[in-house]
Tab-separated table of C-alpha atoms in Angstrom:
chain	number	residue	atom	x	y	z
J	285	MET	CA	-12.048	-8.639	-49.056
J	286	LYS	CA	-10.872	-10.121	-45.754
J	287	LYS	CA	-11.718	-8.230	-42.576
J	288	VAL	CA	-9.348	-7.566	-39.677
J	289	LEU	CA	-10.676	-6.239	-36.385
J	290	PHE	CA	-8.087	-4.211	-34.464
J	291	ILE	CA	-8.895	-3.782	-30.771
J	292	GLU	CA	-6.421	-1.129	-29.614
J	293	ASP	CA	-6.858	2.079	-27.631
J	294	GLU	CA	-3.939	3.912	-29.290
J	295	SER	CA	-5.462	5.852	-32.169
J	296	ALA	CA	-1.982	6.430	-33.679
J	297	LEU	CA	-1.597	2.671	-34.127
J	298	GLN	CA	-5.119	2.363	-35.486
J	299	LYS	CA	-4.156	4.855	-38.169
J	300	THR	CA	-0.828	3.163	-39.031
J	301	PHE	CA	-2.437	-0.277	-39.315
J	302	GLY	CA	-5.457	1.121	-41.104
J	303	ASP	CA	-3.187	2.486	-43.835
J	304	ILE	CA	-0.908	-0.513	-44.182
J	305	LEU	CA	-3.692	-3.121	-44.097
J	306	LYS	CA	-5.667	-1.180	-46.672
J	307	GLN	CA	-2.620	-1.276	-48.946
J	308	GLU	CA	-2.352	-5.013	-48.411
J	309	GLY	CA	-5.939	-5.356	-49.565
J	310	TYR	CA	-7.704	-5.915	-46.240
J	311	GLU	CA	-10.556	-4.105	-44.611
J	312	MET	CA	-9.790	-2.956	-41.097
J	313	ILE	CA	-12.409	-2.402	-38.433
J	314	SER	CA	-11.351	-0.357	-35.389
J	315	ALA	CA	-12.345	-0.745	-31.787
J	316	LEU	CA	-10.813	1.575	-29.201
J	317	ASP	CA	-11.919	-0.456	-26.169
J	318	GLY	CA	-12.625	-4.046	-25.190
J	319	GLU	CA	-16.386	-3.755	-25.012
J	320	THR	CA	-16.727	-2.298	-28.509
J	321	GLY	CA	-14.247	-4.925	-29.728
J	322	THR	CA	-16.319	-7.825	-28.433
J	323	ARG	CA	-19.502	-6.299	-29.856
J	324	LEU	CA	-17.939	-5.694	-33.287
J	325	ALA	CA	-16.459	-9.198	-33.389
J	326	LYS	CA	-19.956	-10.669	-32.981
J	327	ALA	CA	-21.625	-8.280	-35.387
J	328	GLN	CA	-19.030	-8.192	-38.184
J	329	LYS	CA	-17.461	-11.675	-37.941
J	330	PRO	CA	-13.939	-10.604	-38.979
J	331	ASP	CA	-11.429	-13.112	-40.404
J	332	LEU	CA	-8.816	-12.106	-37.834
J	333	ILE	CA	-8.644	-10.136	-34.604
J	334	LEU	CA	-5.629	-8.108	-33.514
J	335	LEU	CA	-5.898	-7.553	-29.790
J	336	ASP	CA	-4.014	-5.303	-27.374
J	337	LEU	CA	-4.076	-6.395	-23.726
J	338	ILE	CA	-3.969	-3.065	-21.943
J	339	LEU	CA	-7.368	-1.629	-22.756
J	340	PRO	CA	-9.742	0.744	-20.975
J	341	ARG	CA	-12.593	-0.774	-18.939
J	342	VAL	CA	-12.441	-4.428	-20.087
J	343	ASN	CA	-8.845	-5.617	-20.458
J	344	GLY	CA	-7.558	-7.772	-23.305
J	345	PHE	CA	-7.551	-11.030	-21.325
J	346	GLU	CA	-11.234	-10.546	-20.521
J	347	VAL	CA	-11.964	-9.784	-24.174
J	348	LEU	CA	-10.090	-12.928	-25.226
J	349	LYS	CA	-12.017	-15.006	-22.702
J	350	LYS	CA	-15.337	-13.627	-23.992
J	351	LEU	CA	-14.398	-14.138	-27.646
J	352	LYS	CA	-13.300	-17.718	-27.098
J	353	GLY	CA	-16.275	-18.473	-24.868
J	354	ASP	CA	-18.814	-17.412	-27.490
J	355	LYS	CA	-19.632	-19.959	-30.180
J	356	GLU	CA	-20.078	-17.170	-32.739
J	357	THR	CA	-16.545	-15.828	-32.305
J	358	LYS	CA	-14.548	-18.725	-30.864
J	359	ASP	CA	-13.087	-19.821	-34.210
J	360	ILE	CA	-11.771	-16.401	-35.238
J	361	PRO	CA	-7.956	-16.419	-34.876
J	362	VAL	CA	-6.651	-13.820	-32.410
J	363	ILE	CA	-3.185	-12.265	-32.561
J	364	VAL	CA	-2.249	-10.559	-29.325
J	365	LEU	CA	-0.253	-7.407	-30.076
J	366	THR	CA	0.903	-5.786	-26.873
J	367	ASN	CA	3.765	-4.394	-24.850
J	368	LEU	CA	2.702	-6.345	-21.799
J	369	GLU	CA	5.389	-8.877	-20.986
J	370	GLY	CA	4.862	-9.798	-17.355
J	371	ILE	CA	5.384	-13.202	-15.778
J	372	GLY	CA	2.908	-15.674	-17.235
J	373	ASP	CA	1.200	-13.204	-19.621
J	374	VAL	CA	2.149	-15.131	-22.774
J	375	GLU	CA	1.123	-18.461	-21.264
J	376	LYS	CA	-2.182	-17.003	-20.049
J	377	ALA	CA	-3.058	-15.543	-23.464
J	378	ILE	CA	-2.170	-18.767	-25.303
J	379	GLU	CA	-4.142	-20.790	-22.771
J	380	LEU	CA	-7.149	-18.539	-23.362
J	381	GLY	CA	-6.926	-19.286	-27.073
J	382	ALA	CA	-4.690	-16.655	-28.706
J	383	THR	CA	-3.001	-17.888	-31.895
J	384	THR	CA	0.122	-15.752	-31.561
J	385	TYR	CA	1.553	-13.381	-28.961
J	386	LEU	CA	3.585	-10.493	-30.331
J	387	VAL	CA	5.425	-7.979	-28.147
J	388	LYS	CA	5.265	-4.664	-30.012
J	389	ALA	CA	8.754	-3.594	-28.976
J	390	GLN	CA	10.275	-6.717	-30.532
J	391	TYR	CA	8.769	-6.545	-34.024
J	392	SER	CA	8.955	-4.276	-37.028
J	393	LEU	CA	5.757	-3.218	-38.738
J	394	GLU	CA	6.599	-5.378	-41.753
J	395	GLU	CA	7.083	-8.436	-39.510
J	396	VAL	CA	3.687	-7.870	-37.887
J	397	VAL	CA	2.075	-7.595	-41.333
J	398	GLN	CA	3.704	-10.907	-42.298
J	399	LYS	CA	2.267	-12.547	-39.157
J	400	ILE	CA	-1.169	-11.168	-40.036
J	401	LYS	CA	-0.897	-12.606	-43.565
J	402	GLN	CA	0.200	-15.967	-42.153
J	403	ALA	CA	-2.723	-16.054	-39.742
J	404	LEU	CA	-5.064	-15.310	-42.651
J	405	GLY	CA	-3.506	-18.200	-44.534
J	406	GLU	CA	-1.795	-16.083	-47.187
A	91	MET	CA	-11.408	4.785	3.904
A	92	ARG	CA	-12.320	3.655	7.415
A	93	ILE	CA	-13.539	0.153	8.076
A	94	LEU	CA	-15.498	-0.436	11.255
A	95	PHE	CA	-15.719	-3.845	12.813
A	96	SER	CA	-18.818	-4.124	14.880
A	97	SER	CA	-19.172	-7.762	15.714
A	98	PRO	CA	-16.880	-9.626	18.116
A	99	VAL	CA	-16.308	-12.207	15.354
A	100	GLN	CA	-14.915	-9.539	13.031
A	101	CYS	CA	-12.731	-8.134	15.813
A	102	GLY	CA	-11.524	-11.627	16.547
A	103	ILE	CA	-10.587	-12.151	12.911
A	104	LEU	CA	-8.751	-8.831	12.883
A	105	ASN	CA	-6.789	-9.760	16.010
A	106	LEU	CA	-5.941	-13.105	14.518
A	107	MET	CA	-4.733	-11.400	11.341
A	108	ASN	CA	-2.594	-9.010	13.388
A	109	PHE	CA	-1.213	-11.905	15.361
A	110	LYS	CA	-0.439	-13.723	12.114
A	111	SER	CA	1.280	-10.679	10.627
A	112	ILE	CA	3.355	-10.263	13.825
A	113	LEU	CA	4.265	-13.950	13.646
A	114	SER	CA	5.290	-13.611	9.995
A	115	GLN	CA	7.422	-10.597	10.912
A	116	LEU	CA	9.155	-12.728	13.508
A	117	ASN	CA	9.887	-15.423	10.960
A	118	ILE	CA	13.446	-14.464	10.150
A	119	PHE	CA	13.799	-16.910	7.270
A	120	THR	CA	10.775	-15.379	5.456
A	121	GLN	CA	12.019	-11.843	6.084
A	122	CYS	CA	15.500	-12.612	4.743
A	123	LYS	CA	14.014	-14.350	1.698
A	124	ARG	CA	11.923	-11.242	1.001
A	125	TYR	CA	15.067	-9.135	0.834
A	126	GLY	CA	16.846	-11.745	-1.280
A	127	LEU	CA	19.730	-11.942	1.189
A	128	PRO	CA	21.655	-14.961	2.474
A	129	LEU	CA	21.180	-15.589	6.189
A	130	TRP	CA	24.636	-14.423	7.211
A	131	GLN	CA	24.080	-11.045	5.518
A	132	CYS	CA	20.519	-10.533	6.698
A	133	PRO	CA	20.100	-7.881	9.436
A	134	HIS	CA	17.198	-9.726	11.059
A	135	PHE	CA	19.278	-12.851	11.522
A	136	LEU	CA	22.339	-10.869	12.633
A	137	PHE	CA	20.103	-9.016	15.068
A	138	LEU	CA	18.964	-12.306	16.571
A	139	VAL	CA	22.572	-13.554	16.858
A	140	MET	CA	23.567	-10.274	18.474
A	141	GLY	CA	20.679	-10.539	20.931
A	142	LEU	CA	21.718	-14.060	21.905
A	143	ILE	CA	25.346	-13.012	22.400
A	144	ILE	CA	24.249	-10.069	24.555
A	145	ALA	CA	21.948	-12.241	26.656
A	146	ILE	CA	24.673	-14.866	27.190
A	147	THR	CA	27.228	-12.153	28.004
A	148	ALA	CA	24.816	-10.615	30.489
A	149	LEU	CA	24.279	-13.970	32.192
A	150	ILE	CA	28.017	-14.735	32.318
A	151	SER	CA	28.733	-11.222	33.669
A	152	TYR	CA	26.117	-11.731	36.340
A	153	ALA	CA	27.558	-15.121	37.261
A	154	ILE	CA	31.101	-13.715	37.485
A	155	ALA	CA	29.929	-10.646	39.378
A	156	THR	CA	28.077	-12.676	42.032
A	157	ARG	CA	31.224	-14.664	42.615
A	158	TYR	CA	33.933	-12.022	42.591
A	159	VAL	CA	32.392	-8.561	43.062
A	160	ALA	CA	31.111	-7.094	46.296
A	161	ASP	CA	28.027	-5.458	44.773
A	162	PRO	CA	26.792	-7.788	42.006
A	163	GLN	CA	23.415	-6.006	41.629
A	164	LEU	CA	25.167	-2.806	40.472
A	165	VAL	CA	27.175	-4.724	37.850
A	166	ALA	CA	24.040	-6.512	36.693
A	167	LEU	CA	22.218	-3.183	36.402
A	168	MET	CA	25.047	-1.710	34.313
A	169	VAL	CA	25.068	-4.734	32.015
A	170	MET	CA	21.306	-4.450	31.611
A	171	ILE	CA	21.489	-0.741	30.759
A	172	ILE	CA	24.234	-1.342	28.154
A	173	THR	CA	22.224	-4.249	26.749
A	174	ALA	CA	19.131	-2.048	26.456
A	175	ILE	CA	21.103	0.679	24.614
A	176	LEU	CA	22.583	-1.871	22.203
A	177	PHE	CA	19.131	-3.311	21.662
A	178	ILE	CA	17.680	0.109	20.772
A	179	ILE	CA	20.559	0.799	18.336
A	180	ALA	CA	20.008	-2.574	16.673
A	181	VAL	CA	16.284	-1.871	16.274
A	182	ILE	CA	17.054	1.508	14.682
A	183	ILE	CA	19.554	-0.101	12.261
A	184	THR	CA	17.082	-2.811	11.260
A	185	ARG	CA	14.286	-0.273	10.719
A	186	SER	CA	16.576	1.934	8.578
A	187	PHE	CA	17.493	-1.094	6.500
A	188	GLU	CA	13.810	-1.876	5.980
A	189	ARG	CA	13.168	1.701	4.855
A	190	LEU	CA	16.122	1.579	2.465
A	191	THR	CA	14.936	-1.710	0.987
A	192	GLU	CA	11.441	-0.288	0.564
A	193	ALA	CA	12.818	2.842	-1.146
A	194	ASN	CA	14.869	0.662	-3.487
A	195	ARG	CA	11.862	-1.511	-4.306
A	196	MET	CA	9.743	1.573	-5.019
A	197	LYS	CA	12.492	2.962	-7.266
A	198	SER	CA	12.617	-0.297	-9.252
A	199	GLU	CA	8.839	-0.312	-9.592
A	200	PHE	CA	8.876	3.324	-10.685
A	201	VAL	CA	11.438	2.496	-13.389
A	202	SER	CA	9.284	-0.443	-14.459
A	203	VAL	CA	6.099	1.666	-14.719
A	204	VAL	CA	7.841	4.515	-16.558
A	205	SER	CA	9.500	2.117	-19.003
A	206	HIS	CA	6.166	0.435	-19.699
A	207	GLN	CA	4.521	3.783	-20.309
A	208	LEU	CA	7.317	4.779	-22.679
A	209	ARG	CA	7.060	1.604	-24.703
A	210	SER	CA	3.687	2.332	-26.302
A	211	PRO	CA	4.471	5.795	-27.749
A	212	LEU	CA	7.850	4.423	-28.866
A	213	SER	CA	6.203	1.569	-30.779
A	214	ASN	CA	3.807	4.052	-32.402
A	215	LEU	CA	6.726	6.262	-33.391
A	216	ARG	CA	8.874	3.406	-34.689
A	217	TRP	CA	6.116	1.894	-36.817
A	218	ALA	CA	4.940	5.260	-38.176
A	219	ILE	CA	8.528	6.030	-39.281
A	220	GLU	CA	8.827	2.565	-40.812
A	221	LEU	CA	5.603	3.077	-42.764
A	222	LEU	CA	6.764	6.472	-44.049
A	223	MET	CA	10.194	5.116	-45.007
A	224	SER	CA	8.716	2.132	-46.836
A	225	GLY	CA	7.421	4.528	-49.481
A	226	ARG	CA	3.963	2.950	-49.240
A	227	LEU	CA	2.436	6.350	-48.564
A	228	GLY	CA	4.287	8.115	-51.366
A	229	LYS	CA	7.799	8.629	-52.643
A	230	ILE	CA	10.335	10.168	-50.281
A	231	GLU	CA	13.026	12.580	-51.413
A	232	GLU	CA	16.657	11.670	-50.745
A	233	LYS	CA	17.112	14.576	-48.358
A	234	GLN	CA	14.054	13.467	-46.397
A	235	THR	CA	15.353	9.893	-46.206
A	236	GLU	CA	18.444	11.123	-44.337
A	237	TYR	CA	16.250	12.675	-41.676
A	238	PHE	CA	13.940	9.689	-41.499
A	239	LYS	CA	17.036	7.572	-40.864
A	240	ILE	CA	17.971	9.819	-37.956
A	241	LEU	CA	14.458	9.453	-36.555
A	242	LYS	CA	14.572	5.686	-37.022
A	243	GLU	CA	17.981	5.221	-35.410
A	244	ASN	CA	17.155	7.416	-32.453
A	245	SER	CA	13.785	5.853	-31.776
A	246	ALA	CA	15.515	2.436	-31.930
A	247	ARG	CA	18.114	3.677	-29.417
A	248	MET	CA	15.389	4.892	-27.092
A	249	GLY	CA	13.611	1.569	-27.491
A	250	GLU	CA	16.747	-0.352	-26.543
A	251	LEU	CA	17.322	1.815	-23.497
A	252	VAL	CA	13.748	1.358	-22.325
A	253	SER	CA	14.020	-2.424	-22.834
A	254	ASP	CA	17.271	-2.492	-20.838
A	255	LEU	CA	15.689	-0.484	-18.030
A	256	LEU	CA	12.755	-2.873	-17.936
A	257	ILE	CA	15.088	-5.871	-17.679
A	258	VAL	CA	17.024	-4.169	-14.871
A	259	SER	CA	13.839	-3.440	-12.940
A	260	ARG	CA	12.744	-7.059	-13.431
A	261	ILE	CA	16.110	-8.302	-12.181
A	262	GLU	CA	15.858	-6.068	-9.113
A	263	THR	CA	12.305	-7.028	-8.267
A	264	ALA	CA	13.043	-10.706	-8.966
A	265	LYS	CA	10.453	-10.744	-11.773
A	266	LEU	CA	12.704	-12.141	-14.470
A	267	PRO	CA	12.067	-15.875	-14.276
A	268	LEU	CA	14.234	-18.361	-16.162
A	269	LYS	CA	12.280	-20.320	-18.755
A	270	LYS	CA	14.625	-23.248	-19.057
A	271	GLN	CA	14.687	-25.604	-22.012
A	272	GLU	CA	17.230	-27.712	-23.865
A	273	PHE	CA	18.907	-25.912	-26.763
A	274	SER	CA	22.146	-25.614	-28.686
A	275	LEU	CA	24.257	-22.666	-27.547
A	276	GLU	CA	26.369	-23.164	-30.667
A	277	ASP	CA	23.339	-22.602	-32.947
A	278	LEU	CA	22.327	-19.567	-30.921
A	279	ILE	CA	25.798	-18.054	-31.369
A	280	ASN	CA	25.805	-18.819	-35.110
A	281	ASN	CA	22.444	-17.085	-35.528
A	282	LEU	CA	23.610	-14.058	-33.575
A	283	ILE	CA	26.793	-13.772	-35.627
A	284	LYS	CA	24.666	-13.726	-38.775
A	285	GLU	CA	22.532	-10.937	-37.293
A	286	PHE	CA	25.599	-8.926	-36.305
A	287	GLU	CA	27.409	-9.370	-39.635
A	288	PRO	CA	26.196	-6.085	-41.213
A	289	PHE	CA	27.212	-4.152	-38.074
A	290	ALA	CA	30.592	-5.928	-37.979
A	291	LYS	CA	31.191	-5.213	-41.642
A	292	ALA	CA	30.308	-1.554	-41.222
A	293	SER	CA	32.738	-1.406	-38.285
A	294	ASN	CA	35.546	-3.203	-40.200
A	295	VAL	CA	35.501	-6.097	-37.797
A	296	GLU	CA	35.968	-9.747	-38.680
A	297	ILE	CA	34.143	-12.272	-36.486
A	298	LYS	CA	35.643	-15.756	-36.023
A	299	PHE	CA	33.794	-18.524	-34.221
A	300	GLU	CA	35.579	-21.706	-33.173
A	301	PRO	CA	33.319	-24.117	-31.319
A	302	GLU	CA	34.665	-27.404	-30.021
A	303	LYS	CA	33.322	-30.451	-31.839
A	304	ASN	CA	30.305	-32.431	-30.551
A	305	LEU	CA	29.255	-29.944	-27.906
A	306	PRO	CA	26.249	-30.990	-25.820
A	307	LYS	CA	23.064	-28.948	-25.619
A	308	VAL	CA	22.471	-26.861	-22.502
A	309	PHE	CA	19.434	-26.704	-20.253
A	310	SER	CA	18.919	-22.977	-19.695
A	311	ASP	CA	16.871	-19.969	-20.837
A	312	PRO	CA	17.741	-19.318	-24.522
A	313	SER	CA	16.188	-15.846	-24.709
A	314	GLN	CA	18.123	-14.624	-21.691
A	315	LEU	CA	21.421	-16.156	-22.810
A	316	ARG	CA	20.781	-14.540	-26.154
A	317	LEU	CA	20.708	-11.180	-24.354
A	318	VAL	CA	24.057	-11.947	-22.706
A	319	ILE	CA	25.801	-12.932	-25.938
A	320	GLU	CA	24.187	-10.017	-27.779
A	321	ASN	CA	25.614	-7.607	-25.203
A	322	LEU	CA	29.085	-9.132	-25.289
A	323	LEU	CA	29.178	-9.310	-29.075
A	324	ASP	CA	27.877	-5.757	-29.450
A	325	ASN	CA	30.524	-4.431	-27.034
A	326	ALA	CA	33.309	-6.402	-28.750
A	327	ILE	CA	32.437	-4.926	-32.163
A	328	ARG	CA	31.485	-1.454	-30.971
A	329	TYR	CA	34.712	-0.753	-29.125
A	330	VAL	CA	37.100	-1.821	-31.865
A	331	ARG	CA	38.792	1.227	-33.352
A	332	GLU	CA	39.137	1.446	-37.120
A	333	LYS	CA	39.766	-2.240	-37.901
A	334	GLY	CA	39.865	-5.370	-35.825
A	335	GLN	CA	38.942	-8.921	-35.030
A	336	VAL	CA	36.560	-10.661	-32.679
A	337	GLU	CA	37.235	-14.298	-31.771
A	338	ILE	CA	34.581	-16.422	-30.129
A	339	LYS	CA	35.268	-19.792	-28.540
A	340	LEU	CA	32.899	-22.350	-27.092
A	341	LYS	CA	34.218	-25.319	-25.120
A	342	LYS	CA	33.071	-27.986	-22.711
A	343	ARG	CA	34.589	-27.685	-19.259
A	344	ASP	CA	33.515	-30.375	-16.770
A	345	LYS	CA	29.808	-29.794	-16.172
A	346	ASP	CA	29.720	-26.432	-17.927
A	347	LEU	CA	29.965	-24.872	-21.356
A	348	TYR	CA	32.613	-22.163	-21.476
A	349	PHE	CA	32.056	-19.163	-23.778
A	350	GLU	CA	34.840	-16.711	-24.566
A	351	ILE	CA	34.866	-13.588	-26.710
A	352	LYS	CA	38.131	-11.810	-27.443
A	353	ASP	CA	38.352	-8.450	-29.166
A	354	THR	CA	41.113	-6.135	-30.360
A	355	GLY	CA	39.287	-3.067	-29.075
A	356	VAL	CA	40.153	-0.155	-26.821
A	357	GLY	CA	40.295	-2.272	-23.666
A	358	ILE	CA	39.321	-1.234	-20.148
A	359	PRO	CA	41.635	0.953	-18.041
A	360	ARG	CA	42.894	-0.870	-14.941
A	361	GLU	CA	41.310	1.623	-12.532
A	362	ASP	CA	37.876	1.116	-14.153
A	363	GLN	CA	37.950	-2.674	-14.189
A	364	LYS	CA	36.413	-3.158	-10.750
A	365	TYR	CA	33.338	-1.136	-11.737
A	366	ILE	CA	32.717	-2.780	-15.086
A	367	PHE	CA	29.699	-4.866	-14.023
A	368	GLN	CA	28.064	-1.998	-12.140
A	369	LYS	CA	24.823	-0.468	-13.313
A	370	PHE	CA	25.190	2.594	-15.583
A	371	PHE	CA	28.993	2.435	-15.454
A	372	ARG	CA	30.793	3.479	-18.613
A	373	SER	CA	34.546	3.560	-18.768
A	374	GLU	CA	36.271	6.929	-19.260
A	375	ASN	CA	38.150	5.829	-22.399
A	376	ILE	CA	34.992	4.404	-23.987
A	377	LEU	CA	33.175	7.704	-23.567
A	378	ARG	CA	35.863	9.294	-25.733
A	379	TYR	CA	35.055	7.022	-28.692
A	380	GLN	CA	31.434	6.070	-28.189
A	381	THR	CA	28.727	8.238	-26.766
A	382	GLN	CA	26.073	5.569	-27.309
A	383	GLY	CA	25.371	2.912	-24.708
A	384	SER	CA	23.548	2.896	-21.417
A	385	GLY	CA	26.064	1.084	-19.233
A	386	LEU	CA	23.441	-1.562	-18.447
A	387	GLY	CA	24.514	-4.403	-20.750
A	388	LEU	CA	27.201	-5.939	-18.567
A	389	TYR	CA	25.143	-5.497	-15.405
A	390	ILE	CA	22.278	-7.388	-17.067
A	391	SER	CA	24.659	-10.048	-18.448
A	392	LYS	CA	26.195	-10.709	-15.040
A	393	ALA	CA	22.791	-10.980	-13.377
A	394	ILE	CA	21.530	-13.429	-16.013
A	395	VAL	CA	24.660	-15.629	-16.015
A	396	GLU	CA	24.688	-15.848	-12.213
A	397	ARG	CA	20.963	-16.602	-12.035
A	398	SER	CA	21.550	-19.369	-14.572
A	399	GLY	CA	24.128	-20.917	-12.252
A	400	GLY	CA	27.192	-19.766	-14.173
A	401	LYS	CA	30.092	-17.381	-13.702
A	402	ILE	CA	31.228	-14.383	-15.716
A	403	GLY	CA	34.546	-12.539	-15.892
A	404	PHE	CA	37.030	-10.770	-18.099
A	405	LYS	CA	40.608	-9.714	-18.584
A	406	SER	CA	41.523	-6.546	-20.364
A	407	GLU	CA	44.398	-4.289	-21.229
A	408	GLU	CA	43.890	-0.719	-22.298
A	409	GLY	CA	44.770	-0.206	-25.950
A	410	LYS	CA	45.044	-3.946	-26.661
A	411	GLY	CA	41.602	-5.386	-26.129
A	412	SER	CA	39.380	-7.387	-23.822
A	413	THR	CA	38.403	-11.006	-23.347
A	414	PHE	CA	35.057	-11.657	-21.700
A	415	TRP	CA	33.994	-15.165	-20.690
A	416	PHE	CA	31.130	-16.916	-18.983
A	417	THR	CA	30.179	-20.449	-18.025
A	418	ILE	CA	26.758	-22.071	-18.137
A	419	PRO	CA	25.894	-25.409	-16.515
A	420	ILE	CA	25.007	-28.034	-19.119
A	421	LYS	CA	22.173	-29.431	-16.979
């Protein structure tokens, strides 16, 4: 079973994605902050990471930098899933190594699930 | 927090910084750029011009007075007093303008922060409803579906309003950069028509698109122009009563592409036409038929078209329909 790590501080979203990804046949690991996310990525080696950018303590860009700077986690694809849409945010995330940048407000849940499947090569 | 500077070097640095900030305040071009105003509309520049005129007038008055008046010192004194009063008034006006600009900037930033904060719970709500409606978590009764639809539609409406408010705040704080690239406006319109087809069908509206042949690509921001056409197309369909037609044209005109959208809708009353591109404005007659809409679409469209180097306009007759148009430079 493929593992998806979801680094997101909104527990409501954790629940929604937990349910839908389980139905799609994936295992979801939750991290409610950046620090835990980075730690879990190293320990559990997920197949994909879903990453929010606005996170308590360590923000998503920092997490992305750490993940891509560590040889143990650098090859794990990262989908940024956020509502942050400021000048240069997309470019910065892609430059840091994100595979895809999705603005929550612009996608339906089903579309996000499709992007997850694509990133997992399914 | 209080910062104490003990060493002369630190004090020196502080003085230098103050001096620099005073110098930057005196730089009229920078100040006017900060407010996003052309020179001839910028109070700082006008203040300088006024000061020069006053100084020249004072000198001329003094020169005339010394030649023709018995007591030139008295005249000079009067001129100086009047000059001083005018100077004080000008300073007060400039300061008030600065305060107003600051208040406006803070308001835009407040809107931006609030909209951002609203986006997250809205996404949670929207996706949770979508998951429930998909039936993945269990079968939903027909009666429940009706209410889920209401929840879905209203959360989508809120989402659109929040997105519009965010765009407005970005326009006002000059944080909506154009990401220009070469693309086909014709393809963009075709895609949008496809997306709007279900809405048009439900509203009994037929959409016709007649592009000129062999149109060149444009060098502009496709996502922002998409917003413009989306707004115009949505309005054209939304304000048609019962049954109607929407005709879209795309032509080449000199160095521009010319887009036109003509509807057979309710039209805009003459007395409302001058306000149509204003923020939050919604025409009286429209409010009678349609309660939905934020009154931000045309304001956003105008800002985007003008930032892209184009022009936007319309003609309309109440009860007959409206024709909106805009131009976009090809290069």
